[in-house]
Coordinates of C-alpha atoms and ligand atoms in Angstrom, one line a residue:
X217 CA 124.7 211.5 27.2
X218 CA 126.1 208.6 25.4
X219 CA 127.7 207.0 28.0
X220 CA 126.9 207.1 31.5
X221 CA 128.8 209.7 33.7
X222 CA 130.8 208.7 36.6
X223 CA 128.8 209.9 39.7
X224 CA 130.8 211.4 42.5
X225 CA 129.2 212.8 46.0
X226 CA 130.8 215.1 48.4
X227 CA 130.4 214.2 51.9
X228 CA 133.2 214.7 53.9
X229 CA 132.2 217.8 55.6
X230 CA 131.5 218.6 59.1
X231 CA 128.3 220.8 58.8
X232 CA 129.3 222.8 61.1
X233 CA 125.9 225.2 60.8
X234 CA 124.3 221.5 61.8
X235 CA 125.5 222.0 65.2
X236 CA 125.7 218.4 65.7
X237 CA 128.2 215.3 66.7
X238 CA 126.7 213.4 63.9
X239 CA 128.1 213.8 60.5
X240 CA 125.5 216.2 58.6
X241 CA 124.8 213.9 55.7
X242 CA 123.6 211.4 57.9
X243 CA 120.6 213.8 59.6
X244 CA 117.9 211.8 58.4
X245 CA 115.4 213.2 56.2
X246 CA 112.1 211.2 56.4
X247 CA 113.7 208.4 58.4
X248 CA 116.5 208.1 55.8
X249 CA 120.0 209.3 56.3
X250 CA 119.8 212.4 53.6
X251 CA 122.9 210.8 52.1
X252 CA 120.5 208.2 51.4
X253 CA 118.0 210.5 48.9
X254 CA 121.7 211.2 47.0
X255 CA 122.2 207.4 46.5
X256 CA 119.2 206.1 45.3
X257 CA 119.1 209.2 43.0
X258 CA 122.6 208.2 41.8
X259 CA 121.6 205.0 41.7
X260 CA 118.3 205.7 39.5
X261 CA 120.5 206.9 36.4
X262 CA 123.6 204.6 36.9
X263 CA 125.4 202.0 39.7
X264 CA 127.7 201.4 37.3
X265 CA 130.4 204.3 38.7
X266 CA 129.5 205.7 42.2
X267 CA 132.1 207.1 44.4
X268 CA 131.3 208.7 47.9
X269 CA 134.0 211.6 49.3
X270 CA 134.1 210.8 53.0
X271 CA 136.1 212.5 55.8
X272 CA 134.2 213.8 58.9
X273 CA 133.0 210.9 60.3
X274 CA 134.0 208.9 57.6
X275 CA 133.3 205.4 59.3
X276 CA 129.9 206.3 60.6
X277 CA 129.1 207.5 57.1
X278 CA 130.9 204.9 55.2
X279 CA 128.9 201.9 57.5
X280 CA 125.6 203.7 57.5
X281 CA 126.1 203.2 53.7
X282 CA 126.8 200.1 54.0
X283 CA 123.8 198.0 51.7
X284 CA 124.5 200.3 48.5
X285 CA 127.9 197.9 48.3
X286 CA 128.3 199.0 44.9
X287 CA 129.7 202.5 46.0
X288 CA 133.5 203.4 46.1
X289 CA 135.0 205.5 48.9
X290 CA 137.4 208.1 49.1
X291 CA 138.8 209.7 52.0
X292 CA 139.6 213.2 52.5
X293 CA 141.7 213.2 55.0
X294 CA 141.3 217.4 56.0
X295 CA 138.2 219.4 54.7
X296 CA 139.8 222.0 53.2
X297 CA 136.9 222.9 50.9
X298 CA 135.0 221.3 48.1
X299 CA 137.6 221.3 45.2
X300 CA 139.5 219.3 47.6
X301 CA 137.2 217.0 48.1
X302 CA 136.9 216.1 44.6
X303 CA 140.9 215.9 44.2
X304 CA 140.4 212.9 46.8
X305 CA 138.7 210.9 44.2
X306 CA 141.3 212.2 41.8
X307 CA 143.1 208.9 41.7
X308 CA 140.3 206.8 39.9
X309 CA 138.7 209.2 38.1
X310 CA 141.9 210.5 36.3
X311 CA 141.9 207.1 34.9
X312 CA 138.8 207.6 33.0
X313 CA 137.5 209.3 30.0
X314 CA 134.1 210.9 29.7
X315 CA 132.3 212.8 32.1
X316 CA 131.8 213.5 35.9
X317 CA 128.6 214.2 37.5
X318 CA 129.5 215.8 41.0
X319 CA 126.5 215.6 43.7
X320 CA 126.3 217.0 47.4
X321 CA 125.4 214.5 50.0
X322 CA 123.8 217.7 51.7
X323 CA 121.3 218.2 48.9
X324 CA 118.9 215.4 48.9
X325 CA 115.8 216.0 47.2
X326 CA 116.6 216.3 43.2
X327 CA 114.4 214.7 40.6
X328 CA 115.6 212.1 38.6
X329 CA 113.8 214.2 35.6
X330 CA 115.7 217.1 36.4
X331 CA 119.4 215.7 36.5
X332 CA 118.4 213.8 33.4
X333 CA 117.8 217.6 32.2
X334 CA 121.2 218.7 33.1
X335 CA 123.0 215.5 31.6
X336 CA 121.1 216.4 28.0
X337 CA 121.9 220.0 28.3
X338 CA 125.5 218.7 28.8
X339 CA 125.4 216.3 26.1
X340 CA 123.7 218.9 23.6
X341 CA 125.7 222.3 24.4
X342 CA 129.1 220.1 24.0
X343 CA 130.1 221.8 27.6
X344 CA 133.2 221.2 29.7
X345 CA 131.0 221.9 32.7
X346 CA 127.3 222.2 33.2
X347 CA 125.8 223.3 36.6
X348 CA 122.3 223.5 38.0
X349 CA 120.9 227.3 39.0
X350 CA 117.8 228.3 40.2
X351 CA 116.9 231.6 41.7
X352 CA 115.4 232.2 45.6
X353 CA 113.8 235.3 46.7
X354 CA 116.3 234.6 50.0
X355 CA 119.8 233.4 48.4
X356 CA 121.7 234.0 51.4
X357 CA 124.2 231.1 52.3
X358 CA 125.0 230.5 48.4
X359 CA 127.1 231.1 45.9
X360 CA 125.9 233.7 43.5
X361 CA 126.1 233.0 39.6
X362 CA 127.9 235.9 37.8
X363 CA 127.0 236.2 34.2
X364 CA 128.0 238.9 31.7
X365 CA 125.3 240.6 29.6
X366 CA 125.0 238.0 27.4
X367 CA 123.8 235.7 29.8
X368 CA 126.9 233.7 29.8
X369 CA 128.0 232.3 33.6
X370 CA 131.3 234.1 34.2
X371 CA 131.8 232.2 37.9
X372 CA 130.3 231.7 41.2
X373 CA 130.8 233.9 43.9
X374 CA 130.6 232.5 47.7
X375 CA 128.8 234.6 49.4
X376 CA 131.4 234.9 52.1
X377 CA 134.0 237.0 49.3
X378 CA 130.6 238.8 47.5
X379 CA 130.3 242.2 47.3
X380 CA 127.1 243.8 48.8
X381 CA 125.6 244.3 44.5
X382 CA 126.6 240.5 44.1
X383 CA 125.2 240.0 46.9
X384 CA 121.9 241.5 45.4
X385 CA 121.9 238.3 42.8
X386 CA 119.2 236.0 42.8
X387 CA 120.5 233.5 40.6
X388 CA 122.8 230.8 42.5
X389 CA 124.3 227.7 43.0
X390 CA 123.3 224.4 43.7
X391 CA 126.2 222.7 43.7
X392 CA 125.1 220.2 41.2
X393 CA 127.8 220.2 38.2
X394 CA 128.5 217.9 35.4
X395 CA 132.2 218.0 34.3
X396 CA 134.0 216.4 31.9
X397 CA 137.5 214.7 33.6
X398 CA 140.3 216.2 31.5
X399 CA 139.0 219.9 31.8
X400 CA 137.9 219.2 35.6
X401 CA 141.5 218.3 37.1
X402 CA 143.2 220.7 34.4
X403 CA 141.3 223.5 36.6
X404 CA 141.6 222.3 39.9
X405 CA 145.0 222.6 39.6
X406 CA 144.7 226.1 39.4
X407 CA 143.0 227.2 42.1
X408 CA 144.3 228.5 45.2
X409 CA 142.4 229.1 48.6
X410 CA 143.2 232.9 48.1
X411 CA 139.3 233.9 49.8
X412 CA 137.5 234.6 53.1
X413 CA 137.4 231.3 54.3
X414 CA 140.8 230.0 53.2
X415 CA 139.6 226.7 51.2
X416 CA 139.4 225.3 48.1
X417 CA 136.3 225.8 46.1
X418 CA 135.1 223.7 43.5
X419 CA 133.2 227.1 42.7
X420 CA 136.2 228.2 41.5
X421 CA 136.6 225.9 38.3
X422 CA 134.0 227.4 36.1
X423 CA 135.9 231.3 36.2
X424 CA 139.1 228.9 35.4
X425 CA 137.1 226.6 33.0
X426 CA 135.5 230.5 31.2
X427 CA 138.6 232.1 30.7
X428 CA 140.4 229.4 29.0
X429 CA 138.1 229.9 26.8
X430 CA 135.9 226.3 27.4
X431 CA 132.3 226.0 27.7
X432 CA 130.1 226.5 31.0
X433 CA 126.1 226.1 30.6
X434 CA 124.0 226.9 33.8
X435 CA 120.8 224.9 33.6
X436 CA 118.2 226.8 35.6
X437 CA 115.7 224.4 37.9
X438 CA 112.6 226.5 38.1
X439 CA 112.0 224.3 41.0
X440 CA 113.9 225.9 43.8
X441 CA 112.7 223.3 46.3
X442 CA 114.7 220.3 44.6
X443 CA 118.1 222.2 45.2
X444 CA 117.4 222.9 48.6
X445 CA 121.2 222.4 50.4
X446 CA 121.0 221.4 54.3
X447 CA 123.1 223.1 56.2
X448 CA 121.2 224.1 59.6
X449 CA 118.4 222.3 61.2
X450 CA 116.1 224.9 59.6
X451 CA 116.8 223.8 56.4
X452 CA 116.3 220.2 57.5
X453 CA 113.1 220.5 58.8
X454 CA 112.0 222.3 55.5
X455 CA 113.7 219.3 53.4
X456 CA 111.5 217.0 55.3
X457 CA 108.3 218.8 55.2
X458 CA 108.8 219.3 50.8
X459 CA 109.8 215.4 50.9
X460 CA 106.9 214.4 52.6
X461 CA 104.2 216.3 50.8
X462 CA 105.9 214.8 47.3
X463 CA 105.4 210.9 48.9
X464 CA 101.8 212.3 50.2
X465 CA 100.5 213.8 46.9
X466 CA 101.9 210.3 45.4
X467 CA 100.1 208.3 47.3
X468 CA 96.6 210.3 47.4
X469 CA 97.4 210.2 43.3
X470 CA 97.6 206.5 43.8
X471 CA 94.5 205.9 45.8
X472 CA 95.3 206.2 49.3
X473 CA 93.4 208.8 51.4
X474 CA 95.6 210.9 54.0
X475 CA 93.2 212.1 56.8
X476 CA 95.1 215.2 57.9
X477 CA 98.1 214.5 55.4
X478 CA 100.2 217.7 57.0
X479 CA 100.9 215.3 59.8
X480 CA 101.4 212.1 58.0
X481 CA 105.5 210.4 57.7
X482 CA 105.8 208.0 55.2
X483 CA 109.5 207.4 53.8
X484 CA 109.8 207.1 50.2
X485 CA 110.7 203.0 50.6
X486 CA 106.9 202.4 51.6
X487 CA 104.7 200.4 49.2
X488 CA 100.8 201.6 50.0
X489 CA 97.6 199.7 48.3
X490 CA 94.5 201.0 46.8
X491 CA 92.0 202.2 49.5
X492 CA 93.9 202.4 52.1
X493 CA 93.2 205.3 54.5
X494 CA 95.8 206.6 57.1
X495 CA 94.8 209.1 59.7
X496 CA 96.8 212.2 61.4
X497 CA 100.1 211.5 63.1
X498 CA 101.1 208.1 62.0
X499 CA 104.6 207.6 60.8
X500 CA 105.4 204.7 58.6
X501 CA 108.8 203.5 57.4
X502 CA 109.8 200.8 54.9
X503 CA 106.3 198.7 55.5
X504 CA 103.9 197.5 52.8
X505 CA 100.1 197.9 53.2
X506 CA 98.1 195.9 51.7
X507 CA 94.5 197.4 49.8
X508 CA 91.6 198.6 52.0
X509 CA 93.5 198.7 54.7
X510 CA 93.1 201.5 57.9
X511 CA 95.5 202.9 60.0
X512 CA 93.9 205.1 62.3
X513 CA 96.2 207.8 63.9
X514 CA 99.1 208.3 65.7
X515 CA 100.2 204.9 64.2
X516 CA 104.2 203.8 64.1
X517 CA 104.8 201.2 61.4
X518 CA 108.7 200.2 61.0
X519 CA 110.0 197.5 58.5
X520 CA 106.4 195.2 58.6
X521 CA 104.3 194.0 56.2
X522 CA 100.1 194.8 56.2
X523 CA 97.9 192.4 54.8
X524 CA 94.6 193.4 53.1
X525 CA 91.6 194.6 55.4
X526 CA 93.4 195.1 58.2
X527 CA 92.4 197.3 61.2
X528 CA 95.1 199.0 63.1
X529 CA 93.9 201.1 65.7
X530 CA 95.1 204.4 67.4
X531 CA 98.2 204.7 68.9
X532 CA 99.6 201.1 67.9
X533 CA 103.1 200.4 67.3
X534 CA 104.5 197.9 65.0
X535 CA 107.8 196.9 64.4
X536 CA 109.5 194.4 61.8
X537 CA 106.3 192.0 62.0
X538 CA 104.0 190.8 59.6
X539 CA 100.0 191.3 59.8
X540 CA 97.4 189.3 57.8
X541 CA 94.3 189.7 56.3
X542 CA 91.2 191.5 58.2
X543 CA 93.4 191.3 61.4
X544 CA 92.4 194.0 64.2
X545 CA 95.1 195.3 65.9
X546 CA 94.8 198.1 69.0
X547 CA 93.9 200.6 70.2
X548 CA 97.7 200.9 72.1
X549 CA 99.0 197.8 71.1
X550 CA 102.7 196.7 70.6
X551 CA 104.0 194.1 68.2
X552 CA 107.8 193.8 68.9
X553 CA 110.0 192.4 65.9
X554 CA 109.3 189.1 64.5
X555 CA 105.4 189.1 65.2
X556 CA 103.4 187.3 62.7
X557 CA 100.0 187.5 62.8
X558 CA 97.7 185.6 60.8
X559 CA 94.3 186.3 58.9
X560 CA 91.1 187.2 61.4
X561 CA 93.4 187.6 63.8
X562 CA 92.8 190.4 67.2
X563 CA 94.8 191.7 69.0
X564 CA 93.7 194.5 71.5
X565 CA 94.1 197.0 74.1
X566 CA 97.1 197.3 75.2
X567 CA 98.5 193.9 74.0
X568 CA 102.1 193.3 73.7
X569 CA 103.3 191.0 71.1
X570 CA 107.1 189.9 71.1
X571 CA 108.6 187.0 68.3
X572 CA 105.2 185.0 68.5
X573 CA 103.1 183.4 66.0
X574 CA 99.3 183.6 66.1
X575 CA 97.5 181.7 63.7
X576 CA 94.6 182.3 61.9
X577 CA 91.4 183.7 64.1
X578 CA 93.5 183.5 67.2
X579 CA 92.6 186.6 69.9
X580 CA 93.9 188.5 72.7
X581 CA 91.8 190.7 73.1
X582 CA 93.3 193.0 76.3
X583 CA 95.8 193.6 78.5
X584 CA 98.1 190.9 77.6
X585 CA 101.9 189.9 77.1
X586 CA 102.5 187.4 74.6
X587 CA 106.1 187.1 74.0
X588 CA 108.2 183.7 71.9
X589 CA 105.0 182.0 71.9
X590 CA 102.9 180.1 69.2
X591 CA 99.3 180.4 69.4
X592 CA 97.0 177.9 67.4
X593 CA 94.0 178.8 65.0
X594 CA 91.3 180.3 67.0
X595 CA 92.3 180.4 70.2
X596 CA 91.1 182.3 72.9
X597 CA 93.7 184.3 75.0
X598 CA 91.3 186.3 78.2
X599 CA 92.1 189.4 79.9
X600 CA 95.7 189.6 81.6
X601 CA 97.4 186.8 80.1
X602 CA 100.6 186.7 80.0
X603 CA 103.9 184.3 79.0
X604 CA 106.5 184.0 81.7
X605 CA 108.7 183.1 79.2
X606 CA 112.2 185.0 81.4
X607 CA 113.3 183.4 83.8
X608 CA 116.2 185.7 84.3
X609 CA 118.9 184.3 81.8
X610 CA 117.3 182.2 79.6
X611 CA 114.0 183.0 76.9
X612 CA 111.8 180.3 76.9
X613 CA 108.3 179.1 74.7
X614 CA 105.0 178.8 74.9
X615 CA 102.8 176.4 72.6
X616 CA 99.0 176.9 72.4
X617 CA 97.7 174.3 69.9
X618 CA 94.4 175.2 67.6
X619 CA 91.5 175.7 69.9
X620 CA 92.5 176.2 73.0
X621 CA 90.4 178.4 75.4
X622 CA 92.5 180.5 78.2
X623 CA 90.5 182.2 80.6
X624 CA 91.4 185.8 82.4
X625 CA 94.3 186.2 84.8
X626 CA 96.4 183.1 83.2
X627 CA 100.0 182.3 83.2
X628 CA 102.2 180.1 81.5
X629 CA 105.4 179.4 83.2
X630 CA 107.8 178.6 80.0
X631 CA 108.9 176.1 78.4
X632 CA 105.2 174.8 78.6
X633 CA 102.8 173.5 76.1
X634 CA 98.9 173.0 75.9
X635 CA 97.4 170.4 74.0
X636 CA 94.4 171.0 71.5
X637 CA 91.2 171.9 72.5
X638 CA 92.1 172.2 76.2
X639 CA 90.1 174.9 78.6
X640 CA 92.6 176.9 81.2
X641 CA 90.1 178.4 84.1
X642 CA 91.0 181.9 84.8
X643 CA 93.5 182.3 87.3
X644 CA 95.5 179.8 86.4
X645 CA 98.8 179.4 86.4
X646 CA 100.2 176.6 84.2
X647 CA 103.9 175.2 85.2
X648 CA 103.3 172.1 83.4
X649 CA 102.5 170.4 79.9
X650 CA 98.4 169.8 79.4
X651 CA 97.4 167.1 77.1
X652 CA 94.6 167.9 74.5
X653 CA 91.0 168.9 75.8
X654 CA 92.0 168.7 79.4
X655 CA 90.7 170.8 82.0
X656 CA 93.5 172.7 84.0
X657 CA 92.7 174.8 87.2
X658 CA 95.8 175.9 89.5
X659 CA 94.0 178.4 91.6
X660 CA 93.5 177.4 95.3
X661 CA 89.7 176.5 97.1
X662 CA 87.4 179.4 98.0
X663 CA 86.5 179.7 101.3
X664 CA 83.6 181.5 102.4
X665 CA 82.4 183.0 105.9
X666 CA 79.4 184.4 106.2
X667 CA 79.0 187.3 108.8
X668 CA 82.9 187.4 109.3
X669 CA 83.8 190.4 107.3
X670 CA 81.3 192.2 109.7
X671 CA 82.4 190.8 113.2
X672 CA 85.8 191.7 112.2
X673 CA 85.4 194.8 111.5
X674 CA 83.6 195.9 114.8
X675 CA 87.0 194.7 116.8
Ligands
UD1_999 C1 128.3 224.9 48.4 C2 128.8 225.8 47.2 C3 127.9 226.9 47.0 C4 126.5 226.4 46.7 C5 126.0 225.4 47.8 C6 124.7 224.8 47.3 C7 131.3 225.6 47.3 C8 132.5 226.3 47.6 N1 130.1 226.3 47.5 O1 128.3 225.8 49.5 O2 128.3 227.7 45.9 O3 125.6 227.5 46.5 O4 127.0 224.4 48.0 O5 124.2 223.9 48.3 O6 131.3 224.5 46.8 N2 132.4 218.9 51.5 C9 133.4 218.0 51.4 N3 134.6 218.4 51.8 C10 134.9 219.7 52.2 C11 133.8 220.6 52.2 C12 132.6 220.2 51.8 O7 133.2 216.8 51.1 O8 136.1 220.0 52.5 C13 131.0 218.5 51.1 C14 130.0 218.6 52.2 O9 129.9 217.4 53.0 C15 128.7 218.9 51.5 C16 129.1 219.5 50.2 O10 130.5 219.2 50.0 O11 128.0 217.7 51.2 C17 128.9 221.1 50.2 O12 129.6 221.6 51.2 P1 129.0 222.8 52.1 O13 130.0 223.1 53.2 O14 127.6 222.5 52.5 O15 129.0 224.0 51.1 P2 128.0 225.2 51.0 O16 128.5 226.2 51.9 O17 126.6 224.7 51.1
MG1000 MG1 125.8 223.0 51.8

C-alpha cells in the first residue's frame, strides 16, 4: 500500500463466552494480555496511526496498555455490536483519507507476513474492502462467507441468522478487514441491527459495500491457526498452546535445545543464546539468557537477565534479578526482585535472595535468607544464615566486605557491617559492627557433665 493504513482494534466487548470479570482481551496469552499480540503486530507494520475501541472495562484495558503510549483510545460507551464499535472511532478517522485496517483484540496470533499479504491484495485489486478468510473443518461460532458462483464474496453471515445449508459453509470470517474510510462510514450508515442478536455488525458492510456495486476481495489464510478468535477458555488454551510451539520451534531453529518443549512457556519478549538448554516445565517471561547456559526444569524466570554459563537448578524461581557468568543457582532457590549476582557466584538449596548484591565468587550455599544485603567477593555464607534485616517497621542492611568467612547458624542483626577478612564462628549472632580480620564469637560457654545425662535420667 502506498501509504500506511490507519490501524484500528476492537476491544470493547465483554466476552461474554469468557465467562470472566476480566475484560476478555486482557486473558493473557503466554503471559501477555492477548491484546498485547494485536499491538505489537500493529505496531510491526506502522505506530504511526493506532487506535484502540475500548468499552467493557475500558480503564483496566486502557491502563494495562499503558507502555504502547503511542495508541489513541476510543470509548464505546454500549456494545451494541462490532459496526458500532468502529463508528466510535468515527470522529478521527473521518478526518482522514486512505485506508483502515480494522483488527480484533480477541484474535491475537496473525503473522506480520500474512497482514502484509492482505494490505498488497488490497493495494493490487483496487478494493473498497478486503477481508481475511480461511476455512475450518469446525466453523461453528463464525460468520460464514457467501460467495456467488463466481467466487465473488456476496456477505458474511453470523452464524446466529444462518440457515442450516449456510451453515454447511466452510469458508469464514476472521474478522480481519482492510477498508478504505469514505466507502467504510458510507456503509455503516446503512446498517440496521435487523438480526438474531439485535446489534450492529461490521459483517454487514461488505453485502452493503457489493451491491453498490464496489469492490470486496477475500484473502484466504491457508493457515487457520493464525485467525484463531478467543472467545471461550477453550479457545484460549489452544491460542496458547499454537503460540508457544511458534516461540519453541524459533528458538530450537536458533540453537536452543527444549528438553520436553510441550511443557516449556516462553513469552515472545524473551531473548535466548546459543546453547542454551531448558528442561520440562520451566516458564520464562521477558528474561535474557545468555549462551551455554542451563535451566533445568520446573524453572520460573520473570523480567531478569542470565549471564553466560550459568547453572540454574530445578525448581528455582527468579524474579526481576540479574545473574552472572558461571553462577550456580538451586536446586529451590528464590531470588526476589532486585538480586544481582555476580560471576562464580552459588547460591543453593533453598536460598532466599531479596534486593542484595553478591559479588564475584561469593556463596551460600544452603538454607539461607539473605535479604537488602551486600556481600563481598568470595565470601563464605555457611548453612542457616540469615539477615535480620526487619525489625518490624523499618528494612535495614547488611555489609559483608570481600573475604569474609561466616560460619553455620549466623545472624546479623541489621544495620550491621563486617570488616574484610573477618571470621564469624557458627552460631553467632552479630548485633554490632566487626572491624576487618577480627574474630567474632557471640555464642555462650559449653559446659560439660559427665555422667549427668545418666543420673538424671534414672530419677
Ligand atoms: C466476529 C465476526 C464474525 C467473525 C469472528 C472472527 C461480527 C458481527 N462477527 O464474531 O463474523 O467470524 O469475529 O473472530 O463482527 N467488540 C467491540 N464492541 C462490540 C462488540 C465486539 O469492540 O460491541 C469487539 C470485541 O471486543 C472483539 C471483537 O470486537 O475483540 C469481535 O467481537 P466478538 O464478540 O468476539 O465477535 P465474534 O462473535 O467472534
Ligand atoms: Mg470473537
Amino acid at each position: 500500500m502506498s501509504s500506511t493504513p490507519h490501524i484500528l482494534i476492537l476491544a470493547a466487548g465483554q466476552g461474554k463466552r469468557m465467562k470472566s470479570k476480566r475484560p476478555k482481551v486482557l486473558h493473557p496469552v503466554l503471559f501477555q494480555p492477548m491484546i498485547h499480540h494485536v499491538l505489537d503486530l500493529a505496531c510491526s507494520l506502522s505506530q504511526a496511526s493506532i487506535g484502540v475501541v475500548i468499552g467493557h472495562g475500558g480503564r483496566e484495558v486502557q491502563e494495562a496498555c499503558q507502555s504502547y503510549s503511542f495508541v489513541r483510545f476510543f470509548e464505546q460507551k454500549e456494545q451494541k455490536g462490532t459496526a458500532d464499535a468502529v463508528k466510535s472511532a468515527q470522529g478521527f478517522l473521518e478526518s482522514q483519507t486512505g485506508h483502515v485496517l480494522v483488527l480484533s483484540g480477541d484474535v491475537p496470533l496473525l503473522r506480520k507476513e500474512s497482514l502484509e499479504k492482505l494490505l498488497s491484495a488490497h493495494e493490487k485489486t483496487q478494493a473498497s474492502c478486503s477481508l481475511v478468510t480461511t476455512r475450518l473443518e469446525n466453523p461453528t461460532g463464525y460468520g460464514r462467507v457467501l460467495r456467488d458462483s463466481n467466487s465473488c464474496v456476496l456477505g458474511i453471515r453470523e452464524e446466529a441468522d444462518s440457515s442450516s445449508q449456510e451453515k454447511e459453509i466452510k469458508e469464514v470470517n476472521a474478522g480481519i478487514y482492510c477498508f478504505e474510510i469514505k466507502s467504510l462510514f458510507e456503509a455503516l450508515s446503512q446498517i440496521s441491527n435487523q438480526n438474531r442478536q439485535g446489534e450492529y455488525y461490521l459483517t454487514d458492510v461488505v453485502e452493503i459495500l457489493v451491491t453498490d456495486n464496489k469492490k470486496v476481495v477475500g484473502v484466504l489464510f491457508e493457515d487457520s491457526s493464525e485467525t484463531l478468535g478467543i472467545n471461550d477458555r477453550i479457545a484460549l488454551a489452544e491460542a496458547e498452546k499454537t503460540l508457544q510451539s511458534r516461540v519453541n520451534q524459533l528458538h530450537m531453529a536458533n540453537g536452543v535445545t527444549l528438553q520436553g518443549a510441550d511443557d516449556i512457556w516462553i513469552d515472545t519478549r524473551t531473548k535466548i543464546g546459543a546453547d542454551v538448554v531448558i528442561e520440562n516445565g520451566t516458564r520464562i517471561q521477558n528474561s535474557e539468557i545468555g549462551a551455554g547456559t542451563w535451566v533445568q526444569s520446573q524453572c520460573r524466570i520473570e523480567f531478569s537477565k542470565l549471564g553466560t554459563g550459568v547453572k540454574l537448578k530445578q525448581g528455582s524461581v527468579i524474579e526481576k534479578s540479574e545473574i552472572g557468568a558461571d553462577t550456580v543457582v538451586g536446586p529451590y532457590a528464590h531470588l526476589r526482585p532486585e538480586s544481582v549476582l555476580g560471576s562464580h557466584v552459588k547460591i543453593g538449596n533453598f536460598v532466599e535472595v531479596k534486593k542484595s548484591i553478591f559479588k564475584d565468587g561469593a556463596k551460600a550455599s544452603h538454607l539461607s535468607y539473605i535479604g537488602d544485603a551486600e556481600i563481598g567477593r568470595d565470601v563464605n555464607l555457611g548453612c542457616g544464615f540469615i539477615t535480620c534485616n526487619y525489625d518490624g517497621v523499618n528494612k535495614h542492611k547488611t555489609v559483608i566486605e570481600d573475604g569474609v568467612f561466616v560460619g553455620s547458624d549466623s545472624q546479623m542483626i541489621a544495620p550491621v557491617t563486617l570488616g574484610a577478612g573477618s571470621y564469624v564462628a557458627s552460631g553467632t549472632t552479630v548485633t554490632r559492627d566487626v572491624p576487618p580480620e577480627s574474630l567474632v564469637i557471640s555464642r555462650g560457654k559449653q559446659v560439660t557433665k559427665p555422667g549427668y545425662a545418666k543420673r538424671f535420667l534414672k530419677k
